[in-house]
Coordinates of C-alpha atoms and ligand atoms in Angstrom, one line a residue:
X1 CA -5.9 -28.4 -30.8
X2 CA -8.7 -25.9 -30.3
X3 CA -6.3 -23.8 -28.1
X4 CA -9.1 -23.2 -25.5
X5 CA -9.8 -24.3 -22.0
X6 CA -13.3 -24.6 -20.4
X7 CA -13.8 -23.5 -16.8
X8 CA -16.8 -25.3 -15.4
X9 CA -18.2 -23.0 -12.7
X10 CA -19.5 -24.8 -9.5
X11 CA -20.4 -21.4 -8.0
X12 CA -16.9 -20.3 -7.2
X13 CA -16.0 -17.1 -5.5
X14 CA -13.0 -16.9 -7.8
X15 CA -14.3 -18.1 -11.1
X16 CA -13.6 -14.9 -12.8
X17 CA -10.1 -15.0 -11.5
X18 CA -9.4 -18.4 -13.0
X19 CA -10.6 -17.0 -16.3
X20 CA -8.4 -14.0 -15.9
X21 CA -5.3 -16.1 -15.1
X22 CA -5.7 -18.4 -18.1
X23 CA -5.9 -15.4 -20.4
X24 CA -2.9 -13.8 -18.7
X25 CA -1.1 -17.0 -19.5
X26 CA -2.2 -16.5 -23.1
X27 CA -4.7 -19.4 -23.2
X28 CA -8.2 -18.6 -24.4
X29 CA -10.9 -19.7 -21.9
X30 CA -14.7 -19.9 -21.5
X31 CA -16.5 -19.9 -18.2
X32 CA -19.4 -22.4 -18.5
X33 CA -22.1 -23.8 -16.4
X34 CA -21.1 -26.9 -14.4
X35 CA -23.6 -29.1 -16.1
X36 CA -22.3 -28.4 -19.7
X37 CA -22.6 -31.7 -21.5
X38 CA -19.4 -33.6 -22.3
X39 CA -20.4 -33.8 -26.0
X40 CA -20.3 -30.0 -26.2
X41 CA -17.0 -29.7 -24.3
X42 CA -15.4 -32.3 -26.6
X43 CA -16.0 -30.3 -29.7
X44 CA -14.4 -27.1 -28.6
X45 CA -11.9 -27.5 -25.7
X46 CA -8.6 -29.2 -25.1
X47 CA -8.8 -29.2 -21.3
X48 CA -11.2 -28.6 -18.4
X49 CA -10.8 -26.7 -15.1
X50 CA -13.4 -27.6 -12.5
X51 CA -13.8 -24.6 -10.1
X52 CA -14.4 -24.4 -6.4
X53 CA -17.9 -24.0 -5.0
X54 CA -19.7 -23.6 -1.7
X55 CA -21.5 -27.0 -1.7
X56 CA -20.4 -30.5 -0.5
X57 CA -20.0 -33.1 -3.3
X58 CA -22.4 -35.4 -1.4
X59 CA -24.9 -32.7 -0.6
X60 CA -28.4 -32.6 -2.1
X61 CA -27.8 -29.2 -3.6
X62 CA -24.5 -30.1 -5.2
X63 CA -24.3 -28.8 -8.7
X64 CA -25.2 -31.4 -11.4
X65 CA -22.7 -32.5 -13.9
X66 CA -22.3 -34.8 -16.8
X67 CA -20.3 -37.9 -15.6
X68 CA -19.0 -38.4 -19.1
X69 CA -16.6 -35.4 -18.7
X70 CA -14.3 -37.7 -16.8
X71 CA -13.9 -40.1 -19.7
X72 CA -13.3 -37.6 -22.4
X73 CA -9.6 -38.3 -22.2
X74 CA -8.7 -34.6 -22.0
X75 CA -6.7 -33.2 -19.1
X76 CA -8.7 -32.0 -16.1
X77 CA -7.6 -29.7 -13.2
X78 CA -10.0 -29.8 -10.3
X79 CA -9.8 -26.9 -7.8
X80 CA -11.1 -27.3 -4.3
X81 CA -14.7 -28.5 -4.8
X82 CA -13.5 -29.6 -8.3
X83 CA -10.8 -31.8 -6.9
X84 CA -13.2 -33.5 -4.5
X85 CA -15.7 -34.1 -7.3
X86 CA -12.9 -35.5 -9.5
X87 CA -11.9 -37.9 -6.7
X88 CA -15.4 -39.0 -5.9
X89 CA -16.6 -39.3 -9.5
X90 CA -13.7 -41.6 -10.3
X91 CA -14.3 -43.9 -7.4
X92 CA -12.7 -42.2 -4.3
X93 CA -14.4 -40.8 -1.2
X94 CA -14.7 -37.3 0.4
X95 CA -15.6 -36.6 4.0
X96 CA -16.0 -33.7 6.3
X97 CA -13.0 -33.4 8.6
X98 CA -13.0 -32.0 12.2
X99 CA -10.5 -29.4 11.0
X100 CA -11.6 -26.7 8.7
X101 CA -8.8 -25.0 6.7
X102 CA -9.4 -21.3 5.9
X103 CA -6.8 -18.8 4.9
X104 CA -3.2 -19.2 4.1
X105 CA -1.7 -22.7 4.9
X106 CA 1.6 -24.4 4.5
X107 CA 1.7 -27.4 2.1
X108 CA 4.3 -30.0 1.2
X109 CA 4.3 -31.0 -2.4
X110 CA 5.9 -33.6 -4.6
X111 CA 8.1 -31.6 -7.0
X112 CA 8.3 -34.5 -9.4
X113 CA 4.7 -33.8 -10.3
X114 CA 4.4 -31.9 -13.6
X115 CA 1.9 -29.6 -11.9
X116 CA 4.6 -28.6 -9.4
X117 CA 7.6 -28.6 -11.6
X118 CA 10.3 -26.1 -10.6
X119 CA 8.6 -25.2 -7.3
X120 CA 10.0 -25.4 -3.7
X121 CA 8.7 -28.4 -1.8
X122 CA 7.1 -26.2 0.9
X123 CA 5.0 -23.2 0.2
X124 CA 2.0 -21.1 1.2
X125 CA -1.4 -21.5 -0.5
X126 CA -4.9 -20.3 0.1
X127 CA -7.2 -22.9 1.5
X128 CA -11.0 -22.7 2.1
X129 CA -12.6 -26.0 2.8
X130 CA -14.3 -28.2 5.4
X131 CA -14.5 -31.4 3.4
X132 CA -11.4 -33.3 2.4
X133 CA -10.4 -36.2 0.1
X134 CA -10.4 -39.4 2.1
X135 CA -9.8 -42.5 0.0
X136 CA -8.2 -42.0 -3.3
X137 CA -9.8 -43.2 -6.5
X138 CA -7.9 -46.0 -8.3
X139 CA -4.7 -44.9 -10.0
X140 CA -4.5 -41.6 -8.1
X141 CA -1.6 -40.6 -5.9
X142 CA -1.3 -37.9 -3.3
X143 CA 1.1 -35.1 -4.6
X144 CA 0.6 -32.6 -1.8
X145 CA -0.4 -32.5 1.9
X146 CA -1.2 -29.9 4.6
X147 CA -1.8 -30.6 8.3
X148 CA -2.0 -34.3 7.5
X149 CA -4.8 -33.6 4.9
X150 CA -4.7 -34.3 1.2
X151 CA -3.8 -31.0 -0.6
X152 CA -3.2 -32.3 -4.1
X153 CA -3.9 -35.5 -6.1
X154 CA -3.1 -36.7 -9.5
X155 CA -3.5 -39.5 -12.0
X156 CA -0.7 -38.6 -14.3
X157 CA -1.4 -41.3 -16.9
X158 CA -4.9 -40.0 -17.4
X159 CA -3.8 -36.4 -17.0
X160 CA -6.2 -35.8 -14.1
X161 CA -5.0 -33.3 -11.4
X162 CA -6.7 -31.9 -8.3
X163 CA -5.7 -29.2 -5.8
X164 CA -7.5 -28.5 -2.6
X165 CA -6.3 -24.9 -2.5
X166 CA -6.8 -22.0 -4.9
X167 CA -3.9 -21.6 -7.3
X168 CA -5.7 -18.7 -9.0
X169 CA -5.4 -16.2 -6.2
X170 CA -2.4 -14.1 -5.2
X171 CA -2.4 -15.6 -1.7
X172 CA -1.1 -18.8 -3.2
X173 CA 2.5 -17.9 -3.7
X174 CA 3.2 -20.1 -6.8
X175 CA -0.3 -20.5 -8.0
X176 CA 0.4 -18.9 -11.4
X177 CA 3.2 -21.3 -12.1
X178 CA 1.0 -24.2 -11.2
X179 CA -1.7 -23.0 -13.6
X180 CA 1.0 -22.5 -16.2
X181 CA 2.4 -26.0 -15.6
X182 CA -1.1 -27.4 -16.1
X183 CA -1.8 -25.4 -19.3
X184 CA 1.6 -25.9 -20.9
X185 CA 3.2 -28.8 -19.2
X186 CA 0.2 -31.1 -19.0
X187 CA -2.1 -29.9 -21.8
X188 CA 0.4 -28.6 -24.2
X189 CA -1.2 -25.3 -25.2
X190 CA 1.0 -23.1 -27.4
X191 CA 0.0 -19.7 -26.0
X192 CA -1.8 -18.2 -29.0
X193 CA -4.1 -15.9 -27.0
X194 CA -2.0 -12.8 -27.2
X195 CA -3.2 -9.2 -27.0
X196 CA -2.4 -8.6 -30.7
X197 CA -4.6 -11.5 -31.7
X198 CA -7.4 -10.3 -29.5
X199 CA -7.2 -6.8 -30.9
X200 CA -7.4 -8.2 -34.4
X201 CA -10.4 -10.3 -33.5
X202 CA -12.2 -7.3 -31.9
X203 CA -11.5 -5.2 -35.0
X204 CA -12.7 -7.9 -37.3
X205 CA -15.9 -8.2 -35.2
X206 CA -16.5 -4.4 -35.4
X207 CA -15.9 -4.3 -39.2
X208 CA -18.0 -7.3 -40.0
X209 CA -20.9 -6.2 -37.8
X210 CA -21.1 -2.6 -38.7
X211 CA -20.2 -2.8 -42.4
X212 CA -20.9 0.6 -43.9
X213 CA -23.4 1.7 -41.3
X214 CA -22.8 4.2 -38.4
X215 CA -22.0 3.7 -34.8
X216 CA -23.0 5.8 -31.8
X217 CA -20.8 5.7 -28.7
X218 CA -21.5 7.7 -25.6
X219 CA -18.2 8.5 -24.0
X220 CA -18.3 9.2 -20.3
X221 CA -14.6 9.9 -19.8
X222 CA -14.1 6.6 -18.0
X223 CA -11.6 4.1 -19.3
X224 CA -14.0 1.6 -20.9
X225 CA -16.0 3.9 -23.1
X226 CA -12.9 5.8 -24.1
X227 CA -11.0 2.7 -25.1
X228 CA -14.1 1.5 -26.9
X229 CA -14.2 4.7 -28.9
X230 CA -10.5 4.4 -29.7
X231 CA -11.0 0.8 -30.9
X232 CA -13.9 1.9 -33.1
X233 CA -11.6 4.6 -34.6
X234 CA -9.0 2.0 -35.5
X235 CA -11.6 -0.4 -37.1
X236 CA -13.8 2.1 -38.9
X237 CA -13.5 5.3 -40.8
X238 CA -14.1 8.5 -38.8
X239 CA -17.3 9.5 -40.6
X240 CA -18.9 6.3 -39.4
X241 CA -18.5 7.1 -35.7
X242 CA -20.6 9.5 -33.6
X243 CA -18.7 9.8 -30.3
X244 CA -20.6 12.0 -27.9
X245 CA -19.7 13.2 -24.5
X246 CA -22.2 14.9 -22.3
X247 CA -20.6 17.3 -19.8
X248 CA -23.0 17.4 -16.9
X249 CA -21.1 20.1 -15.1
X250 CA -19.9 17.8 -12.4
X251 CA -16.8 16.5 -14.1
X252 CA -13.3 16.9 -12.5
X253 CA -11.2 19.9 -13.4
X254 CA -10.8 20.1 -17.3
X255 CA -11.8 16.4 -17.6
X256 CA -14.1 16.8 -20.6
X257 CA -11.3 18.7 -22.5
X258 CA -8.7 16.0 -21.6
X259 CA -10.9 13.3 -23.0
X260 CA -11.7 15.3 -26.2
X261 CA -8.0 16.1 -26.7
X262 CA -6.9 12.5 -26.2
X263 CA -9.4 11.2 -28.8
X264 CA -8.7 14.0 -31.2
X265 CA -5.0 13.0 -31.0
X266 CA -5.8 9.6 -32.3
X267 CA -8.1 10.9 -35.0
X268 CA -11.5 10.9 -33.5
X269 CA -13.6 14.0 -33.1
X270 CA -15.6 13.8 -29.9
X271 CA -18.7 15.9 -29.8
X272 CA -18.7 17.4 -26.3
X273 CA -22.1 18.6 -25.4
X274 CA -22.0 21.2 -22.6
X275 CA -25.2 20.5 -20.7
X276 CA -24.3 21.8 -17.3
X277 CA -27.2 24.2 -17.3
X278 CA -29.7 21.4 -18.2
X279 CA -28.3 19.5 -15.2
X280 CA -28.2 22.5 -12.7
X281 CA -31.8 23.4 -13.6
X282 CA -32.9 19.8 -14.1
X283 CA -35.9 18.4 -12.2
X284 CA -37.8 15.1 -12.2
X285 CA -40.8 13.5 -10.7
X286 CA -40.3 11.9 -7.3
X287 CA -43.3 10.3 -5.5
X288 CA -45.7 11.9 -8.0
X289 CA -44.3 15.4 -7.4
X290 CA -42.1 17.6 -9.5
X291 CA -38.8 18.3 -7.7
X292 CA -37.1 21.6 -7.3
X293 CA -34.2 22.3 -9.7
X294 CA -31.1 20.4 -8.8
X295 CA -29.3 23.5 -7.6
X296 CA -31.8 23.6 -4.7
X297 CA -31.6 19.9 -3.8
X298 CA -29.9 18.5 -0.7
X299 CA -30.9 14.8 -0.5
X300 CA -28.4 12.5 -2.2
X301 CA -31.0 10.1 -3.7
X302 CA -32.9 13.0 -5.2
X303 CA -29.7 14.4 -6.8
X304 CA -29.0 11.0 -8.3
X305 CA -32.5 10.6 -9.7
X306 CA -32.5 14.1 -11.3
X307 CA -29.1 13.6 -12.8
X308 CA -30.0 10.2 -14.2
X309 CA -33.2 11.4 -15.8
X310 CA -31.6 14.6 -17.1
X311 CA -28.9 12.5 -18.7
X312 CA -31.5 10.5 -20.7
X313 CA -33.3 13.7 -21.8
X314 CA -30.1 15.4 -22.9
X315 CA -28.9 12.2 -24.7
X316 CA -32.2 11.8 -26.5
X317 CA -32.0 15.4 -27.6
X318 CA -28.4 15.0 -28.9
X319 CA -29.2 11.8 -30.7
X320 CA -32.2 13.4 -32.4
X321 CA -30.1 16.4 -33.4
X322 CA -27.7 13.9 -35.1
X323 CA -30.6 12.7 -37.2
X324 CA -29.8 9.0 -36.4
X325 CA -32.5 6.5 -37.0
X326 CA -32.4 3.0 -35.5
X327 CA -32.1 1.3 -38.9
X328 CA -28.8 2.9 -39.8
X329 CA -27.0 2.9 -36.5
X330 CA -25.3 0.6 -34.0
X331 CA -24.6 1.4 -30.4
X332 CA -21.2 0.5 -29.1
X333 CA -20.7 0.0 -25.4
X334 CA -17.6 -0.6 -23.4
X335 CA -19.0 -3.7 -21.6
X336 CA -16.1 -5.8 -20.2
X337 CA -15.8 -9.5 -19.7
X338 CA -16.3 -9.5 -16.0
X339 CA -19.6 -7.5 -16.6
X340 CA -20.8 -10.2 -18.9
X341 CA -19.8 -13.0 -16.6
X342 CA -21.5 -11.3 -13.8
X343 CA -24.8 -10.6 -15.6
X344 CA -24.8 -14.2 -16.9
X345 CA -24.2 -15.6 -13.4
X346 CA -27.1 -16.3 -11.1
X347 CA -24.8 -15.9 -8.1
X348 CA -23.5 -12.4 -8.8
X349 CA -25.3 -9.6 -7.1
X350 CA -26.1 -7.1 -9.9
X351 CA -25.3 -4.0 -7.9
X352 CA -22.6 -2.5 -10.1
X353 CA -24.4 -3.4 -13.3
X354 CA -27.6 -1.7 -12.1
X355 CA -25.7 1.4 -11.1
X356 CA -24.2 1.7 -14.5
X357 CA -27.0 0.8 -16.9
X358 CA -29.4 3.5 -16.1
X359 CA -27.2 6.0 -17.7
X360 CA -27.3 4.4 -21.1
X361 CA -31.0 3.6 -21.0
X362 CA -32.4 6.2 -23.3
X363 CA -35.2 5.7 -25.8
X364 CA -32.9 5.1 -28.8
X365 CA -30.6 2.9 -26.8
X366 CA -33.6 0.7 -25.7
X367 CA -34.8 0.5 -29.3
X368 CA -31.3 -0.5 -30.5
X369 CA -31.0 -3.1 -27.9
X370 CA -34.4 -4.6 -28.9
X371 CA -33.2 -4.8 -32.5
X372 CA -29.9 -6.5 -31.5
X373 CA -27.9 -3.4 -32.6
X374 CA -25.7 -3.1 -29.6
X375 CA -22.1 -4.1 -30.1
X376 CA -19.6 -4.7 -27.3
X377 CA -16.1 -4.9 -28.8
X378 CA -14.4 -5.2 -25.4
X379 CA -16.3 -8.2 -24.3
X380 CA -13.1 -10.3 -24.2
X381 CA -11.2 -7.9 -22.0
X382 CA -10.7 -7.7 -18.2
X383 CA -10.2 -4.2 -16.7
X384 CA -6.4 -4.2 -16.6
X385 CA -6.3 -5.6 -20.1
X386 CA -8.4 -2.7 -21.3
X387 CA -5.9 -0.4 -19.9
X388 CA -3.1 -2.1 -21.9
X389 CA -5.2 -2.0 -25.0
X390 CA -6.0 1.7 -24.5
X391 CA -2.3 2.4 -24.2
X392 CA -1.5 0.4 -27.4
X393 CA -4.2 2.4 -29.2
X394 CA -2.4 5.6 -28.3
X395 CA -4.4 6.9 -25.4
X396 CA -2.3 8.7 -22.7
X397 CA -1.7 7.3 -19.2
X398 CA -3.8 10.1 -17.7
X399 CA -6.8 8.5 -19.4
X400 CA -6.1 4.8 -19.2
X401 CA -4.9 4.7 -15.6
X402 CA -8.0 6.7 -14.5
X403 CA -9.8 5.3 -11.4
X404 CA -13.5 4.7 -11.6
X405 CA -15.7 7.8 -11.3
X406 CA -19.4 7.8 -10.6
X407 CA -21.8 8.8 -13.3
X408 CA -23.3 11.7 -11.2
X409 CA -19.7 12.9 -10.7
X410 CA -18.8 15.6 -8.2
X411 CA -22.6 16.2 -7.5
X412 CA -22.5 13.2 -5.1
X413 CA -19.1 14.3 -3.6
X414 CA -20.5 17.7 -2.4
X415 CA -22.6 17.3 0.7
X416 CA -25.3 20.0 0.5
X417 CA -27.0 21.4 3.6
X418 CA -29.6 24.0 4.6
X419 CA -29.4 23.5 8.3
X420 CA -27.3 21.6 10.8
X421 CA -28.3 17.9 11.1
X422 CA -29.0 17.7 14.8
X423 CA -31.4 15.0 16.0
X424 CA -32.7 15.1 19.6
X425 CA -30.0 12.7 20.6
X426 CA -27.2 15.0 19.3
X427 CA -25.9 16.0 22.8
X428 CA -26.2 12.5 24.3
X429 CA -24.3 11.0 21.3
X430 CA -21.5 13.5 21.7
X431 CA -21.2 12.6 25.3
X432 CA -21.1 8.8 24.6
X433 CA -18.4 9.4 22.1
X434 CA -16.2 10.8 24.8
X435 CA -16.3 7.4 26.6
X436 CA -14.5 5.7 23.6
X437 CA -11.5 7.9 23.2
X438 CA -8.2 8.0 25.1
X439 CA -7.1 11.3 26.6
X440 CA -5.0 12.4 23.6
X441 CA -7.8 11.9 21.0
X442 CA -11.3 13.6 20.9
X443 CA -14.3 12.4 19.0
X444 CA -16.7 15.1 17.8
X445 CA -20.1 14.6 16.2
X446 CA -20.4 16.7 13.1
X447 CA -23.9 18.1 12.1
X448 CA -23.9 16.5 8.6
X449 CA -25.1 13.1 7.2
X450 CA -23.3 10.8 4.8
X451 CA -24.4 7.6 3.2
X452 CA -23.3 4.2 4.6
X453 CA -24.3 0.6 4.5
X454 CA -25.0 -1.0 7.9
X455 CA -26.7 -4.4 8.4
X456 CA -28.7 -5.1 5.3
X457 CA -29.4 -1.6 4.2
X458 CA -28.4 1.9 3.3
X459 CA -28.0 4.4 6.1
X460 CA -27.8 8.2 6.0
X461 CA -26.3 9.3 9.3
X462 CA -23.7 11.2 11.4
X463 CA -20.1 11.9 10.5
X464 CA -17.7 11.9 13.4
X465 CA -14.4 13.9 13.4
X466 CA -11.5 12.4 15.5
X467 CA -8.8 14.9 16.3
X468 CA -5.6 15.1 18.4
X469 CA -2.8 12.6 18.5
X470 CA -2.0 11.1 15.0
X471 CA -1.9 7.5 16.2
X472 CA -3.2 5.7 13.2
X473 CA -3.7 2.4 15.0
X474 CA -5.8 4.0 17.7
X475 CA -7.7 6.0 15.1
X476 CA -8.5 3.0 13.0
X477 CA -9.7 0.9 15.9
X478 CA -12.0 3.7 17.0
X479 CA -13.3 3.9 13.5
X480 CA -14.2 0.3 13.7
X481 CA -15.5 0.2 17.3
X482 CA -17.7 3.4 17.3
X483 CA -20.2 2.6 14.5
X484 CA -20.7 -0.9 16.0
X485 CA -22.0 0.5 19.2
X486 CA -23.4 3.9 18.2
X487 CA -25.5 2.9 15.1
X488 CA -26.3 6.6 14.4
X489 CA -22.6 7.0 13.3
X490 CA -21.6 5.4 10.0
X491 CA -18.4 7.3 9.1
X492 CA -15.4 8.7 10.9
X493 CA -12.6 11.0 9.7
X494 CA -9.4 12.1 11.2
X495 CA -9.3 15.9 11.2
X496 CA -5.8 17.2 10.5
X497 CA -4.6 20.2 12.5
X498 CA -5.5 21.4 16.0
X499 CA -7.5 19.4 18.5
X500 CA -11.3 20.2 18.1
X501 CA -12.7 21.4 21.4
X502 CA -16.4 21.8 22.2
X503 CA -19.4 20.8 20.1
X504 CA -19.6 21.7 16.4
X505 CA -23.2 22.8 15.6
X506 CA -22.8 25.1 12.6
X507 CA -22.9 24.4 8.9
X508 CA -22.3 26.6 5.8
X509 CA -25.4 26.8 3.6
X510 CA -24.4 24.7 0.6
X511 CA -26.0 23.8 -2.7
X512 CA -24.7 22.5 -6.0
X513 CA -23.6 25.9 -7.2
X514 CA -20.7 26.7 -9.5
X515 CA -18.5 28.2 -6.7
X516 CA -18.8 25.1 -4.6
X517 CA -18.2 22.8 -7.6
X518 CA -15.1 24.8 -8.5
X519 CA -13.8 24.7 -5.0
X520 CA -14.0 20.9 -5.0
X521 CA -12.5 20.6 -8.5
X522 CA -9.6 22.6 -7.2
X523 CA -9.0 20.4 -4.1
X524 CA -9.6 17.2 -6.1
X525 CA -6.9 18.3 -8.6
X526 CA -4.4 18.9 -5.8
X527 CA -5.0 15.4 -4.4
X528 CA -4.8 13.9 -7.9
X529 CA -1.5 15.6 -8.6
X530 CA 0.0 14.3 -5.4
X531 CA -1.3 10.8 -6.1
X532 CA 0.4 10.9 -9.5
X533 CA 3.6 12.3 -8.0
X534 CA 3.7 9.4 -5.4
X535 CA 2.6 6.8 -8.0
X536 CA -0.4 5.8 -6.0
X537 CA -3.1 5.8 -8.7
X538 CA -2.9 2.1 -9.3
X539 CA -2.2 1.0 -5.7
X540 CA -5.4 2.7 -4.4
X541 CA -8.6 1.6 -6.1
X542 CA -10.3 4.9 -5.8
X543 CA -9.8 8.2 -4.0
X544 CA -12.9 10.4 -3.9
X545 CA -12.3 13.9 -2.7
X546 CA -15.4 15.3 -0.9
X547 CA -16.6 18.7 0.1
X548 CA -18.6 19.0 3.3
X549 CA -20.3 22.0 4.8
X550 CA -18.7 22.2 8.2
X551 CA -16.9 25.6 8.7
X552 CA -15.2 24.8 12.0
X553 CA -15.7 28.3 13.2
X554 CA -14.8 30.3 10.1
X555 CA -18.0 31.7 8.6
X556 CA -18.7 30.6 5.0
X557 CA -15.9 28.0 4.9
X558 CA -16.3 24.3 4.1
X559 CA -14.0 21.3 4.7
X560 CA -12.5 18.6 2.5
X561 CA -12.5 14.9 3.0
X562 CA -9.9 12.6 1.4
X563 CA -11.5 9.1 1.0
X564 CA -8.9 6.5 0.0
X565 CA -10.3 3.1 -0.8
X566 CA -8.7 -0.3 -1.5
X567 CA -11.0 -3.0 -2.8
X568 CA -11.3 -5.8 -5.4
X569 CA -15.0 -5.5 -6.1
X570 CA -16.3 -2.3 -4.5
X571 CA -18.7 -4.4 -2.5
X572 CA -16.4 -4.2 0.5
X573 CA -13.1 -2.5 1.1
X574 CA -11.0 -0.5 3.4
X575 CA -9.2 2.9 3.5
X576 CA -5.4 3.0 2.9
X577 CA -3.3 2.8 6.0
X578 CA -1.0 5.9 6.2
X579 CA 2.6 4.8 6.5
X580 CA 1.9 1.5 4.8
X581 CA -0.4 2.0 1.8
X582 CA 0.1 5.7 1.5
X583 CA 3.2 7.7 2.7
X584 CA 2.4 10.1 5.5
X585 CA 4.3 12.7 3.6
X586 CA 2.0 12.5 0.6
X587 CA -1.0 13.1 2.9
X588 CA 0.8 16.1 4.6
X589 CA 1.5 17.6 1.3
X590 CA -2.1 17.2 0.2
X591 CA -3.4 18.8 3.4
X592 CA -0.9 21.7 3.3
X593 CA -1.5 22.4 -0.4
X594 CA -5.3 22.3 -0.1
X595 CA -5.3 24.7 2.9
X596 CA -2.9 27.0 1.1
X597 CA -4.2 26.9 -2.5
X598 CA -7.9 26.4 -2.2
X599 CA -9.8 29.4 -0.8
X600 CA -12.5 28.9 1.8
X601 CA -11.4 25.6 3.3
X602 CA -11.2 25.3 7.1
X603 CA -10.1 21.7 7.6
X604 CA -8.9 18.7 5.6
X605 CA -9.9 15.2 6.9
X606 CA -8.9 11.6 6.2
X607 CA -11.7 9.1 6.0
X608 CA -11.0 6.1 8.4
X609 CA -14.0 4.1 7.5
X610 CA -14.2 0.7 5.9
X611 CA -17.1 -0.5 3.7
X612 CA -19.3 -1.5 5.6
X613 CA -20.2 0.7 7.6
X614 CA -19.3 3.5 5.2
X615 CA -19.8 3.3 1.4
X616 CA -17.0 4.3 -1.0
X617 CA -18.7 7.6 -1.9
X618 CA -20.1 9.8 0.8
X619 CA -23.5 10.0 -0.9
Ligands
LIG701 P1 -20.3 3.0 -3.2 O1 -20.3 4.4 -2.8 O2 -21.7 2.4 -3.3 O3 -19.7 2.9 -4.6 O4 -19.5 2.1 -2.3 C1 -19.2 1.7 -5.2 C2 -18.6 2.0 -6.6 O5 -19.6 2.5 -7.5 C3 -19.3 3.8 -7.9 N1 -20.6 4.6 -8.0 C4 -21.2 4.8 -9.2 N2 -20.8 4.6 -10.5 N3 -22.8 5.6 -11.3 C5 -21.6 5.0 -11.5 O6 -21.3 4.8 -12.7 C6 -23.2 6.0 -10.0 O7 -24.3 6.5 -9.8 C7 -22.4 5.5 -8.9 N4 -22.4 5.7 -7.6 C8 -21.3 5.1 -7.0 C9 -18.4 4.4 -6.8 O8 -17.6 5.4 -7.3 C10 -17.6 3.2 -6.5 O9 -16.6 2.9 -7.5

């Protein structure tokens, strides 16, 4: 046995999830192109999984494949498209049916099938198909049906199995058992892909590659780079590692110290470079002109550009001061398996990857990459596995359970402003808002802009405050309806406290100055403490806390937005529903504490906006 399964990717939405599931079941897997030749597969794998995909098996654009894979004699599990291809390639037929099945469906299964051993005969699965298996190929039997359609087929003698639904996703109740039945019951894997083995493999890779040379690792404070540094520490001697953290002045309260302490506790000295002044005073060229220093900048994209460029300048300076030359040093990066799968896949949109790479793209880093001196010891790990590894390596929960945090940090969570944002349509928009709301809720245009994504592009437009009755159903439906009709609005919040009456036309002059940063750090720390207290950190994908310059009548004050976000991929997502995803009492405590403990805050708001039309971050 090779103790490895190959997943052939027909363009599946859930390819990465199949990969993740196999590994969770302690079986090593590779995600490979659909056309991988049978001869290659035979040499390295004990079984194949054919993924789903968007095409029809008889379509012109159907992914090509090597027909010899079906006569290798190794077990095959076809999922969705994979099952249809399995049936067609072995002599059966597939046809479009009048009925499309999308979403959770009930199926009836034959529990005598090895694939369904130990399962109830009726269950819910996730379907997503228009075509269906029609005539079975020779030797196959139907082992599952839904709505009179074929939901599962098998040729037990040849160990060929197909399911029309997606066993890899959570919406398929017993999907994990089915995959386990295939991997263990049908194929006979022995489950050697354990976290200990993987860690040993990663350590061996680090030691063999680096030898007696040095490694540079830039530690942002995020989970991946911190765990990467911890793993290097376990694999190498401390003198070989240069771990550097650049504090840009926009970190969360005491965050840089927390990371430094956590790494020191496991025997790694992190060099923390306090570069906040470089960042506050940083400028760059935009459209051929030198910008003002960052402390005078209001526009979000300009902030991002200055911070990105300053990061590179500071990193280059630090690297030079370390006296490292490209011949003696490796660069370690915390790249994870999904990042690699994504960058290798033609189908993936490279959004997240692009956002992240610019920060590591300094002169030395580029040179090292060119020379093949970049090592990625976490390349076999998915995100949740990295957290487990980090914990095993002795990092505290406060570090390994951390939610993602943007490179530019709090700088893009502070809305800056020099004057109220009031376009000529301000009054008219405010009036049309009133036509949407019931008597007990008011909708008020706020004179600030936030970033959103509407249609195909980025928008930078009005924030609306809803106030009055705390009827979450009504509030969330308004948050959906209003931006659809009033395109100048891309984000809505619920404003806790008294009803807002009359138009709001004033702002508090705000730049990225230390007082404003401290104010937000303070409010953010309060929210974070309450999230920890209510064990919500893992349930909510991310909870940005945002400062915005609306004083609501108290001169010099600002307000705070709590932006909860639930998502799998950050491409789309929704806020947490109070009472269901987040206890109302947790929210009340956050609001009370911020108003009581953080000076200069007028109101606290709850972001009601999905993505689209709002982005996760406000800038
Ligand atoms: P948006 O706001 O676009 O964010 O919905 C999607 C995810 O990306 C994170 N984000 C960043 N991460 N550098 C990063 O490393 C950045 O400049 C950056 N901007 C946004 C955001 O926090 C969310 O997780």
